[in-house]
Short mmCIF file of C-alpha atoms in Angstrom, two decimals:
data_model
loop_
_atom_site.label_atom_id
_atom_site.label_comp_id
_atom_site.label_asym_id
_atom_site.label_seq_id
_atom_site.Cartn_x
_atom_site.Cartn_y
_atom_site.Cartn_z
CA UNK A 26 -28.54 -4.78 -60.19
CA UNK A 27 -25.79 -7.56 -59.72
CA UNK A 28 -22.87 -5.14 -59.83
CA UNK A 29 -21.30 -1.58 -60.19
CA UNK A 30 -18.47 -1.06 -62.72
CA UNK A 31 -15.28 -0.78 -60.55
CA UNK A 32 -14.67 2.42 -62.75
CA UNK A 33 -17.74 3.97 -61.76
CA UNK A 34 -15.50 5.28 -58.54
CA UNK A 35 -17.46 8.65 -57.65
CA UNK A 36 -20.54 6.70 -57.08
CA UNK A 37 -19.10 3.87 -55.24
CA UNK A 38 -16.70 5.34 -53.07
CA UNK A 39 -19.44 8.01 -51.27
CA UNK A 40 -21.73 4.51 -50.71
CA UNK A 41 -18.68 2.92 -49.14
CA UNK A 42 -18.14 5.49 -46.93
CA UNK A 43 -21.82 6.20 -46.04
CA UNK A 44 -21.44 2.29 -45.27
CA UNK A 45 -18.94 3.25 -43.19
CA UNK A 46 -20.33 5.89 -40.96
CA UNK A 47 -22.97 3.32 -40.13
CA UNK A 48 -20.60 1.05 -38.66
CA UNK A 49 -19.16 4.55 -37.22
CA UNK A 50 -22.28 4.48 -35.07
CA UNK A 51 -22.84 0.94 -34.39
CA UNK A 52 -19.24 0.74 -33.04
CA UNK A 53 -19.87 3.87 -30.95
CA UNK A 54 -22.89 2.47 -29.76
CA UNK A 55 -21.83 -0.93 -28.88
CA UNK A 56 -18.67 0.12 -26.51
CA UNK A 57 -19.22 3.91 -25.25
CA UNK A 58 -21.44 2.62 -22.56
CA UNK A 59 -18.44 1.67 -20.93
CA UNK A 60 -17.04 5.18 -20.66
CA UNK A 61 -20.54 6.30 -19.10
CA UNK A 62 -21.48 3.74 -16.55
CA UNK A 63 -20.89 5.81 -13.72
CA UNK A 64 -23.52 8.33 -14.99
CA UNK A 65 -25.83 6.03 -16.36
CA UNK A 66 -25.76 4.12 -12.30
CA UNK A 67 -26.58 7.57 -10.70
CA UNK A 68 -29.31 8.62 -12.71
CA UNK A 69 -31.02 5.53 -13.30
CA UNK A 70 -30.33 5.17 -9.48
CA UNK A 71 -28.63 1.09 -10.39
CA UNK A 72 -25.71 -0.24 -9.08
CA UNK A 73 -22.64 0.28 -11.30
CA UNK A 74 -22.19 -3.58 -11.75
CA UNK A 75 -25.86 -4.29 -12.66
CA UNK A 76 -25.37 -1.06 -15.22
CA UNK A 77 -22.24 -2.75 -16.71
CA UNK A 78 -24.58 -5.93 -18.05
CA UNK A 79 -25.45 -3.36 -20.63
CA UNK A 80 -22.55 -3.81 -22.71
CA UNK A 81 -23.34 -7.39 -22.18
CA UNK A 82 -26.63 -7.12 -23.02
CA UNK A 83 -25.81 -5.72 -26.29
CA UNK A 84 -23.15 -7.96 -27.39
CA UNK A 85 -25.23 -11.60 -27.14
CA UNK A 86 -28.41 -9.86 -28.43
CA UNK A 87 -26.29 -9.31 -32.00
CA UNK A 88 -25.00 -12.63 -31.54
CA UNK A 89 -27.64 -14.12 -31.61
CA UNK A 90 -29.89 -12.10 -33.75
CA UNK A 91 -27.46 -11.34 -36.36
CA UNK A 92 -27.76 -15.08 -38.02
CA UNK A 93 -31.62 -15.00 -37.60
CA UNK A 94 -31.70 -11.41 -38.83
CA UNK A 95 -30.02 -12.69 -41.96
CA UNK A 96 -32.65 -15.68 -42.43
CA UNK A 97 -35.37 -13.62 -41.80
CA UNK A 98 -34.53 -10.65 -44.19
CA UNK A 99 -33.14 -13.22 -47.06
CA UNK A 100 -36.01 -12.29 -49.91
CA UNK A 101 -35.51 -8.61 -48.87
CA UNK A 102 -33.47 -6.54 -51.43
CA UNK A 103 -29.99 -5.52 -49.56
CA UNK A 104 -31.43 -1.96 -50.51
CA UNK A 105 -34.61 -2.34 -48.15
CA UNK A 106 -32.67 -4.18 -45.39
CA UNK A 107 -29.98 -1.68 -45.03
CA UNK A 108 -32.66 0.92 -44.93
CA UNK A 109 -35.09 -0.55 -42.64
CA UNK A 110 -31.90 -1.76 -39.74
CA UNK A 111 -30.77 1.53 -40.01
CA UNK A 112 -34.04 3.10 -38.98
CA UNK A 113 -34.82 0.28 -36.31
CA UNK A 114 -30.98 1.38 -34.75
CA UNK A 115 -32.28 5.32 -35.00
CA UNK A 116 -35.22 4.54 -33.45
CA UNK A 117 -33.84 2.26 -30.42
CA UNK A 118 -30.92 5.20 -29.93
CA UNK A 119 -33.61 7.77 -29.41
CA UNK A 120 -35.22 5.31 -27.26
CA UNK A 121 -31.91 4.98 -25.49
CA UNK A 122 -31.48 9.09 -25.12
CA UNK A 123 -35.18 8.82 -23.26
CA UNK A 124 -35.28 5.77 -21.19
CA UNK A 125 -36.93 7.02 -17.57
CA UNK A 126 -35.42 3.21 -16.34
CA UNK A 127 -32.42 0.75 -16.37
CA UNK A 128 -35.18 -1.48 -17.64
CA UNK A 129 -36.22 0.84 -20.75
CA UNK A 130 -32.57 0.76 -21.43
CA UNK A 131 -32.41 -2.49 -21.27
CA UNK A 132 -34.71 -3.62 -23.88
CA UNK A 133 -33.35 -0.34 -25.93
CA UNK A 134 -30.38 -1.84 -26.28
CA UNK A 135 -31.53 -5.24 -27.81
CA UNK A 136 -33.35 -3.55 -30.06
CA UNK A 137 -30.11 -1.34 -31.02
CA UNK A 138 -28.55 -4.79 -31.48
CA UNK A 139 -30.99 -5.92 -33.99
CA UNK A 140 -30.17 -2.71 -35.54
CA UNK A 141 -26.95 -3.36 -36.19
CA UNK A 142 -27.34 -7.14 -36.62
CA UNK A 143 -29.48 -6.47 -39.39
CA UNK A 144 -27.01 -4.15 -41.05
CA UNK A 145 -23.42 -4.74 -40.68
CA UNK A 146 -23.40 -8.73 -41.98
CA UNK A 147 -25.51 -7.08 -45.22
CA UNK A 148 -23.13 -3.68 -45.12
CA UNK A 149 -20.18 -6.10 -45.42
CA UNK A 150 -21.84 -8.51 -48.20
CA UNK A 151 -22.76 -5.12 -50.88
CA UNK A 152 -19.17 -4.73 -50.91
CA UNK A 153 -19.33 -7.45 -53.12
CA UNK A 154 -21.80 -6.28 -55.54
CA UNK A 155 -20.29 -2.94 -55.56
CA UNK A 156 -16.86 -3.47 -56.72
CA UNK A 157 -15.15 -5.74 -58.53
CA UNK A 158 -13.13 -8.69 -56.88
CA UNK A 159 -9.48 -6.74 -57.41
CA UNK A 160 -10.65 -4.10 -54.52
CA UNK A 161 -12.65 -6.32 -52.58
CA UNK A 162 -10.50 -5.93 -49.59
CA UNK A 163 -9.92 -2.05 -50.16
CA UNK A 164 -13.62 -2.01 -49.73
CA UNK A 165 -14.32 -3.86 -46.97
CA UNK A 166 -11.43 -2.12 -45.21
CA UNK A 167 -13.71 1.09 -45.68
CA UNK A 168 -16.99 -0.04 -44.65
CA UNK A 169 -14.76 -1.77 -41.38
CA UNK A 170 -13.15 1.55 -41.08
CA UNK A 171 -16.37 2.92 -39.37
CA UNK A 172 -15.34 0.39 -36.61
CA UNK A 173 -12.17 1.11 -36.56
CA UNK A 174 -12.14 4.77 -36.03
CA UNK A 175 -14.47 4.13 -33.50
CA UNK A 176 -12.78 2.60 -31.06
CA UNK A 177 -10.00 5.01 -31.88
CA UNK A 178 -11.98 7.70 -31.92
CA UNK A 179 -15.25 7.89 -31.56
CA UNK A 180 -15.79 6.15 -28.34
CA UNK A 181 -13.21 8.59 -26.09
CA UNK A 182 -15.45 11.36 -28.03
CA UNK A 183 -18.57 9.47 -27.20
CA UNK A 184 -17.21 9.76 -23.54
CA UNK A 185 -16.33 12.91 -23.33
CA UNK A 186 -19.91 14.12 -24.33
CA UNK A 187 -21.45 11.83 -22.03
CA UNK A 188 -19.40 13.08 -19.01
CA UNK A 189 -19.56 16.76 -20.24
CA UNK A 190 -23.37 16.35 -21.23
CA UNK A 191 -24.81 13.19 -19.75
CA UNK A 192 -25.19 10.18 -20.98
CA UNK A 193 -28.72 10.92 -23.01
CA UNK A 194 -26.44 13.09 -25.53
CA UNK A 195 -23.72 10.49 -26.07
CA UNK A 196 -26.99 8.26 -27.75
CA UNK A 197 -28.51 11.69 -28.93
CA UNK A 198 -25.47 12.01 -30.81
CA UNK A 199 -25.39 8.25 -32.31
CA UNK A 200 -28.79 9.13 -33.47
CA UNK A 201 -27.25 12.28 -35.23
CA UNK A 202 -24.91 9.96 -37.06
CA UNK A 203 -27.60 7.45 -37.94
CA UNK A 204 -29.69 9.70 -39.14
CA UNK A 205 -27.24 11.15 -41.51
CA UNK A 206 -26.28 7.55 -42.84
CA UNK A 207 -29.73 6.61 -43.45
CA UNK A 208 -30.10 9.91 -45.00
CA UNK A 209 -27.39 9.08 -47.46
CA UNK A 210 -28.21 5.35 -47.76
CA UNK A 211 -31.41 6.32 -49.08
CA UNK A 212 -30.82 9.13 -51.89
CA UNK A 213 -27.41 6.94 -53.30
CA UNK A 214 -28.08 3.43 -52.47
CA UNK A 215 -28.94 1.25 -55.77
CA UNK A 216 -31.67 -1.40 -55.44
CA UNK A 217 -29.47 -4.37 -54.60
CA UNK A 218 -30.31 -8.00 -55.38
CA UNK A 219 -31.34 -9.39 -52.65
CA UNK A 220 -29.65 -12.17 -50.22
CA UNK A 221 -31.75 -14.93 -51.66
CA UNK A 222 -34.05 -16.71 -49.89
CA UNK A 223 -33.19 -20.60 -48.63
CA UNK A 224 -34.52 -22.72 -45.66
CA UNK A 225 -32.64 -22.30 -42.77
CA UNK A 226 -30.99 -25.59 -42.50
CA UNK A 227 -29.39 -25.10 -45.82
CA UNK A 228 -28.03 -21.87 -44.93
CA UNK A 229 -26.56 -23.76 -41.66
CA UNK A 230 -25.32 -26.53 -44.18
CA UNK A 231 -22.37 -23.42 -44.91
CA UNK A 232 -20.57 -24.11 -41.49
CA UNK A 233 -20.80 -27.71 -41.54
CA UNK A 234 -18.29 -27.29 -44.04
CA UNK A 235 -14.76 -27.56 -42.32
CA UNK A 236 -13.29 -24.17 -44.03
CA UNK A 237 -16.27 -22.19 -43.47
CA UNK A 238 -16.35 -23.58 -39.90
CA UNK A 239 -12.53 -23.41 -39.18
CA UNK A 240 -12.42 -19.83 -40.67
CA UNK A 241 -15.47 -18.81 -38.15
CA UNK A 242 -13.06 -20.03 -35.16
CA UNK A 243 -10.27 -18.19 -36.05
CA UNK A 244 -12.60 -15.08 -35.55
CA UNK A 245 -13.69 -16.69 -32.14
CA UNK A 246 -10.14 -17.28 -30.81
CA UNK A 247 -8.70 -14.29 -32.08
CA UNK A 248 -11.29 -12.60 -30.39
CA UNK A 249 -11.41 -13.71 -27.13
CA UNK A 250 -7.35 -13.68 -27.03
CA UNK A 251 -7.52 -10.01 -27.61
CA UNK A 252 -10.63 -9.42 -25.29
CA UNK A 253 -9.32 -11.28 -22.59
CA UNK A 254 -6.84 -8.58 -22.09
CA UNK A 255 -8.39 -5.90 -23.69
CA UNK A 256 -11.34 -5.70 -21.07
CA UNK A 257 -8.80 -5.19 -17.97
CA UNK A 258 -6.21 -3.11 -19.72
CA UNK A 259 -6.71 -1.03 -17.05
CA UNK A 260 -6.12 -3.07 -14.25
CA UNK A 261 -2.90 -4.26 -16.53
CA UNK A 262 -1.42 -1.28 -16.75
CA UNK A 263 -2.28 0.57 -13.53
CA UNK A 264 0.55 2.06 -11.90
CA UNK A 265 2.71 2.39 -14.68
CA UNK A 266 2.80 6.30 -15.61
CA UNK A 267 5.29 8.64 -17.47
CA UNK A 268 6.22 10.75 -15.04
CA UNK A 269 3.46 11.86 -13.11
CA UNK A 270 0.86 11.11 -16.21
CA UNK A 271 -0.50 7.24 -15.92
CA UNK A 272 -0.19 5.34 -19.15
CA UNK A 273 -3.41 4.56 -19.96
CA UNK A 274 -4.79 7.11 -21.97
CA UNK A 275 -1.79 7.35 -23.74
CA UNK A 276 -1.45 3.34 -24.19
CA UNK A 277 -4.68 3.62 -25.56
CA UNK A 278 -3.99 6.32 -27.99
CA UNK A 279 -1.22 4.17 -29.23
CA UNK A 280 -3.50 1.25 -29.71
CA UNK A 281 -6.08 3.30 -31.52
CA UNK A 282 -4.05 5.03 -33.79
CA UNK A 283 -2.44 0.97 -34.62
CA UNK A 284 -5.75 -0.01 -34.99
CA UNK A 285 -6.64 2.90 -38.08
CA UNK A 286 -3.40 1.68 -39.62
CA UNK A 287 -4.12 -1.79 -39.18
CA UNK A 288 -7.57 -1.73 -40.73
CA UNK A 289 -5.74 -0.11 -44.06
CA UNK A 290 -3.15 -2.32 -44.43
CA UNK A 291 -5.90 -5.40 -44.27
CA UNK A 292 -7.74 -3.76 -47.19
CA UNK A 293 -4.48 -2.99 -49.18
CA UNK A 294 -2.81 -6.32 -48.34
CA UNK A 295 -6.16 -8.56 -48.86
CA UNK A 296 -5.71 -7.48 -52.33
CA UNK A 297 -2.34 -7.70 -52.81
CA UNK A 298 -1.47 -11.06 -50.85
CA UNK A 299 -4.23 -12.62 -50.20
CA UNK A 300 -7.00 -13.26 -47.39
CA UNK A 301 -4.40 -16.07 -46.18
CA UNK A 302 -0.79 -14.17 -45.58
CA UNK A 303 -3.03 -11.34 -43.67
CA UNK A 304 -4.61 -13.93 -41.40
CA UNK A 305 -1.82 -15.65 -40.43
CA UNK A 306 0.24 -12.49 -40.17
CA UNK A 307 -2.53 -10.40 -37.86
CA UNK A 308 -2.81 -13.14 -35.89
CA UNK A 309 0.90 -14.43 -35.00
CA UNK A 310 1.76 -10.28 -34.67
CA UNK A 311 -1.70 -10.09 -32.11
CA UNK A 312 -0.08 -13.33 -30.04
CA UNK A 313 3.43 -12.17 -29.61
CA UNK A 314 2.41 -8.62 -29.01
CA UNK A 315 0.39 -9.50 -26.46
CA UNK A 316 2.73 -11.89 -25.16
CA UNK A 317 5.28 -9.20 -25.09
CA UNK A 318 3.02 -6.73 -22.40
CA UNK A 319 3.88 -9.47 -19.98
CA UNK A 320 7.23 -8.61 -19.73
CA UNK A 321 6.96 -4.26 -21.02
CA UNK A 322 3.66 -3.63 -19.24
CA UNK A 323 5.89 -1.70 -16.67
CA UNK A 324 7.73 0.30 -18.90
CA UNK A 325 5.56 2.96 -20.26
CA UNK A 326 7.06 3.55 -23.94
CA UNK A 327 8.03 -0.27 -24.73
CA UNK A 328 3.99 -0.88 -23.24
CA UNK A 329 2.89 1.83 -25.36
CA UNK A 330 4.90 -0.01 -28.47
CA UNK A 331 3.31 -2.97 -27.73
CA UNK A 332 -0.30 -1.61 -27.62
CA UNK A 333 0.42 -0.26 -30.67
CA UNK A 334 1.69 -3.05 -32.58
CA UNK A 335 -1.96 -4.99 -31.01
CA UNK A 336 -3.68 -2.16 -32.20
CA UNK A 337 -2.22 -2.68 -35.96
CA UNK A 338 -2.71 -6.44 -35.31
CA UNK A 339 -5.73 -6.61 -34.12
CA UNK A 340 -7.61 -5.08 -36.26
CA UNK A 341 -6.14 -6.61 -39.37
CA UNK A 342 -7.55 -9.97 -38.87
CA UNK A 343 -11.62 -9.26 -39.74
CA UNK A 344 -11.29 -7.86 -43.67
CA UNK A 345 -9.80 -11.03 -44.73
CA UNK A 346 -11.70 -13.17 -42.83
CA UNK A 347 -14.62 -11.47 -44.22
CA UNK A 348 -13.24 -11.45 -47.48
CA UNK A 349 -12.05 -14.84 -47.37
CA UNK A 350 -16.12 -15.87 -46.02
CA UNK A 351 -17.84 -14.13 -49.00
CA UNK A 352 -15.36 -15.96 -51.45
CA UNK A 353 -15.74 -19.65 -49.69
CA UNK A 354 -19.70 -19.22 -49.74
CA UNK A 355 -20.84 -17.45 -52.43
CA UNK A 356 -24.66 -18.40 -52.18
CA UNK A 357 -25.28 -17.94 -48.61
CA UNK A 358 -22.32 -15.20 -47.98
CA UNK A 359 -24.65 -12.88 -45.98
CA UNK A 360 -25.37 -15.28 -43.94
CA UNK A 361 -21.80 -16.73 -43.41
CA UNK A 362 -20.67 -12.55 -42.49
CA UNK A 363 -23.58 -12.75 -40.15
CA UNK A 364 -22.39 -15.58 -38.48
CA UNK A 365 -18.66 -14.53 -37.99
CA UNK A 366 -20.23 -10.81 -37.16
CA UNK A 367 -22.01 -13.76 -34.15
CA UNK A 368 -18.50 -15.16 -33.61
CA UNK A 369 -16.88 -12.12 -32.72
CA UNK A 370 -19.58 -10.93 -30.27
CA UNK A 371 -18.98 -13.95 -28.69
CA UNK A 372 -15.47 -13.61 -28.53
CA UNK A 373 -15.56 -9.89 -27.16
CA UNK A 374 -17.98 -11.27 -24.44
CA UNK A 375 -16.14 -14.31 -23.70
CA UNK A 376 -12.98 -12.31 -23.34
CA UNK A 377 -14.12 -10.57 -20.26
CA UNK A 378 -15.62 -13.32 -18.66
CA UNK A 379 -12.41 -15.76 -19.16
CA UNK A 380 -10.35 -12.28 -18.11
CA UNK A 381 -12.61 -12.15 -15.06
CA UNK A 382 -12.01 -16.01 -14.22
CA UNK A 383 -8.28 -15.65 -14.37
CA UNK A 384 -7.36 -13.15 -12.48
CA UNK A 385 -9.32 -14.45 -9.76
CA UNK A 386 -6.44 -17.25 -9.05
CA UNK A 387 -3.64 -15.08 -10.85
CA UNK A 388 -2.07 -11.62 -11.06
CA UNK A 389 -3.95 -9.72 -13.36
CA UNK A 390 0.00 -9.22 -15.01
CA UNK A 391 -0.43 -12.60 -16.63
CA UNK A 392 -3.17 -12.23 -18.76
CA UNK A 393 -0.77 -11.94 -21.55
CA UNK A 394 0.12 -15.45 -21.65
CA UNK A 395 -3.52 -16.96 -21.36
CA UNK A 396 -3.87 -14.44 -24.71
CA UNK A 397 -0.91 -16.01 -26.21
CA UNK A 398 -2.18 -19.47 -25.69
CA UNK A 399 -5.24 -18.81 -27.17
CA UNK A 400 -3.97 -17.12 -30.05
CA UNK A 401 -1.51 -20.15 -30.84
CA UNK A 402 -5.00 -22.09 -30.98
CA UNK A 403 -6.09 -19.32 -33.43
CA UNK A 404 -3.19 -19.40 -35.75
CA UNK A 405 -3.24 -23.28 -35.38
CA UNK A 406 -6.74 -22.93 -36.93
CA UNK A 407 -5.92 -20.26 -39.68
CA UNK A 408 -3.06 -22.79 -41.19
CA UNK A 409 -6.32 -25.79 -41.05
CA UNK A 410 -8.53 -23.50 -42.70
CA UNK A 411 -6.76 -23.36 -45.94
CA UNK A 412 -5.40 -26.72 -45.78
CA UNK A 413 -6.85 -28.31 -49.25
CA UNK A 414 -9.17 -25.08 -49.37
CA UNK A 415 -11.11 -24.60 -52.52
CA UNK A 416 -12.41 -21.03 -53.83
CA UNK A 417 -16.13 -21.86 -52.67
CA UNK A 418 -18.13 -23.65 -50.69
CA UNK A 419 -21.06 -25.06 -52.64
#
């Protein structure tokens, strides 16, 4: 099957959301073991740092299986590889849930990440065999969702249980929710064409091109600007409280409920505008907004406006450079998603480790204009990519 009719809505819709709730779990999975590593340290008996490589751990693993994944999977049907990384990320969870070691963890968690490598570049890349090209960006705006509401969320949920319950349920209940997705997956789910299968170095041939390549570092940059701060938001914005409250939790609020909004808007305006206008848009918005904490970071309600706007920003930017990715390589567009889906891992990871860097020599305070200057590379890079651009990349 090449495609669904676009008015065939009751069956698409419940396979965009059940490709949703995956990403529901693979975004709990990949960030709530921040919220537990204090529990995880004292019953694993590790130090708290040594615990914290987890998250780590997790995030290069899917880089760099995610592109391999892809290659490896390409004669598969998308039906049979959304099936079979959904029950590889159920079965490393409920490894997860019983590890007796910080070692068993360990390797649990790069087995998660092949998981999720495996599924979210081919989650993203059904979208286009599901609907037509009019709500393309609708679509992937739902299957992102599960992200999205994640960090909003899912993670301070995924917290709460872990610090109410232990950490085992926290990945007892991502097992719950992949369960119920592969459940789904596998009584609506069509039989998919599959990727198609083509030698590595032709696949790699994609980002050789300078749009596809250009695009890919807008993710990067956008990424890391974001990160950089993101990762010591807490540091940022200690001290600053309403009242007797500190700001935090309520900063963060802010910046999740942005970030549910945000992830609409990219499907809605994808459509209506184009991949381009949201790109350059999400990412000059991102920059000044997180310019702006600089100088509101100790006023609680103008640093809980900021967060917010980042929040919207910030998570406007990844439909329509997906969307823009499947339309510039249409022959090796799994692959391309997978990459970016690399990218962006990268980015996250790099964020905290430039973050870390920086406020070694500098007030922690400042982070907001490394962002900016980063994000002035990004949107620098968003106006190249669609200099001269053509619809595909042959």
């Amino acid at each position: 099957m090449s495609s669904i009719a676009v008015s065939d809505d009751l069956r698409t819709r419940p396979l965009l959301w059940l490709l949703g709730l995956g990403t529901f779990a693979i975004g709990i999975d990949a960030f709530v073991v921040a919220g537990v590593l204090g529990e995880i340290a004292r019953d694993l008996a590790t130090p708290v740092a040594g615990t914290g490589q987890l998250v780590t751990i997790f995030a290069l693993s899917y880089a760099v299986l995610a592109p391999i994944s892809a290659w490896g999977l390409a004669g598969w049907s998308r039906r049979s590889i959304l099936l079979t990384a959904m029950v590889v990320f159920v079965a490393a969870n409920v490894l997860s849930t019983l590890a007796p070691s910080f070692e068993a963890l360990a390797l649990s968690r790069i087995l998660a990440a092949l998981g999720a490598a495996s599924y979210t570049p081919q989650a993203v890349a059904a979208v286009s065999e599901l609907v037509s090209p009019v709500r393309k960006g609708r679509a992937l705006s739902i299957v992102y969702g599960g992200m999205t509401v994640a960090t909003a969320l899912g993670v301070p949920f995924g917290t709460w249980i872990g610090q109410t319950l232990g950490w085992r349920a926290t990945f007892a209940a991502v097992v719950v929710l992949g369960l119920l997705t592969l459940l789904g997956l596998a009584i609506l789910l069509p039989s998919l064409a599959p990727p198609g299968s083509h030698r590595l170095r032709d696949r790699l041939s994609a980002i050789t091109k300078p749009q596809v390549l250009t695009t890919l570092s807008i993710t990067f940059l956008a990424a890391l600007s974001e990160h950089t701060a993101y990762s010591y938001i807490s540091v940022i914005l200690d001290g600053t409280r309403f009242d007797d409250l500190p700001v935090l939790p309520i900063a963060l609020g802010f910046f999740g409920i942005g970030a549910v909004i945000g992830n609409v808007a990219a499907g809605f305006g994808t459509d209506r505008f184009g991949n381009r206008a949201v790109i350059v848009f999400a990412v000059t918005v991102q920059s000044l907004a997180l310019l702006a904490l600089v100088f509101v970071q100790g006023v609680p309600l103008a640093a809980c406006l900021a967060l917010f706007v980042w929040g919207v920003a910030g998570w406007m930017y990844l439909v329509p450079i997906q969307h823009r990715l499947l339309d510039l390589s249409k022959s090796y567009g799994a692959f391309s998603v997978s990459l970016n889906s690399s990218v962006l891992y990268l980015g996250i990871g790099g964020g905290g480790a430039l973050g870390g860097a920086f406020i070694s020599y500098f007030e922690p305070n400042q982070l907001g204009f490394l962002c900016f200057a980063i994000g002035v590379l990004a949107l620098a890079n968003a106006l190249l990519a669609f200099r001269g651009a053509k619809e595909n990349v042959e």
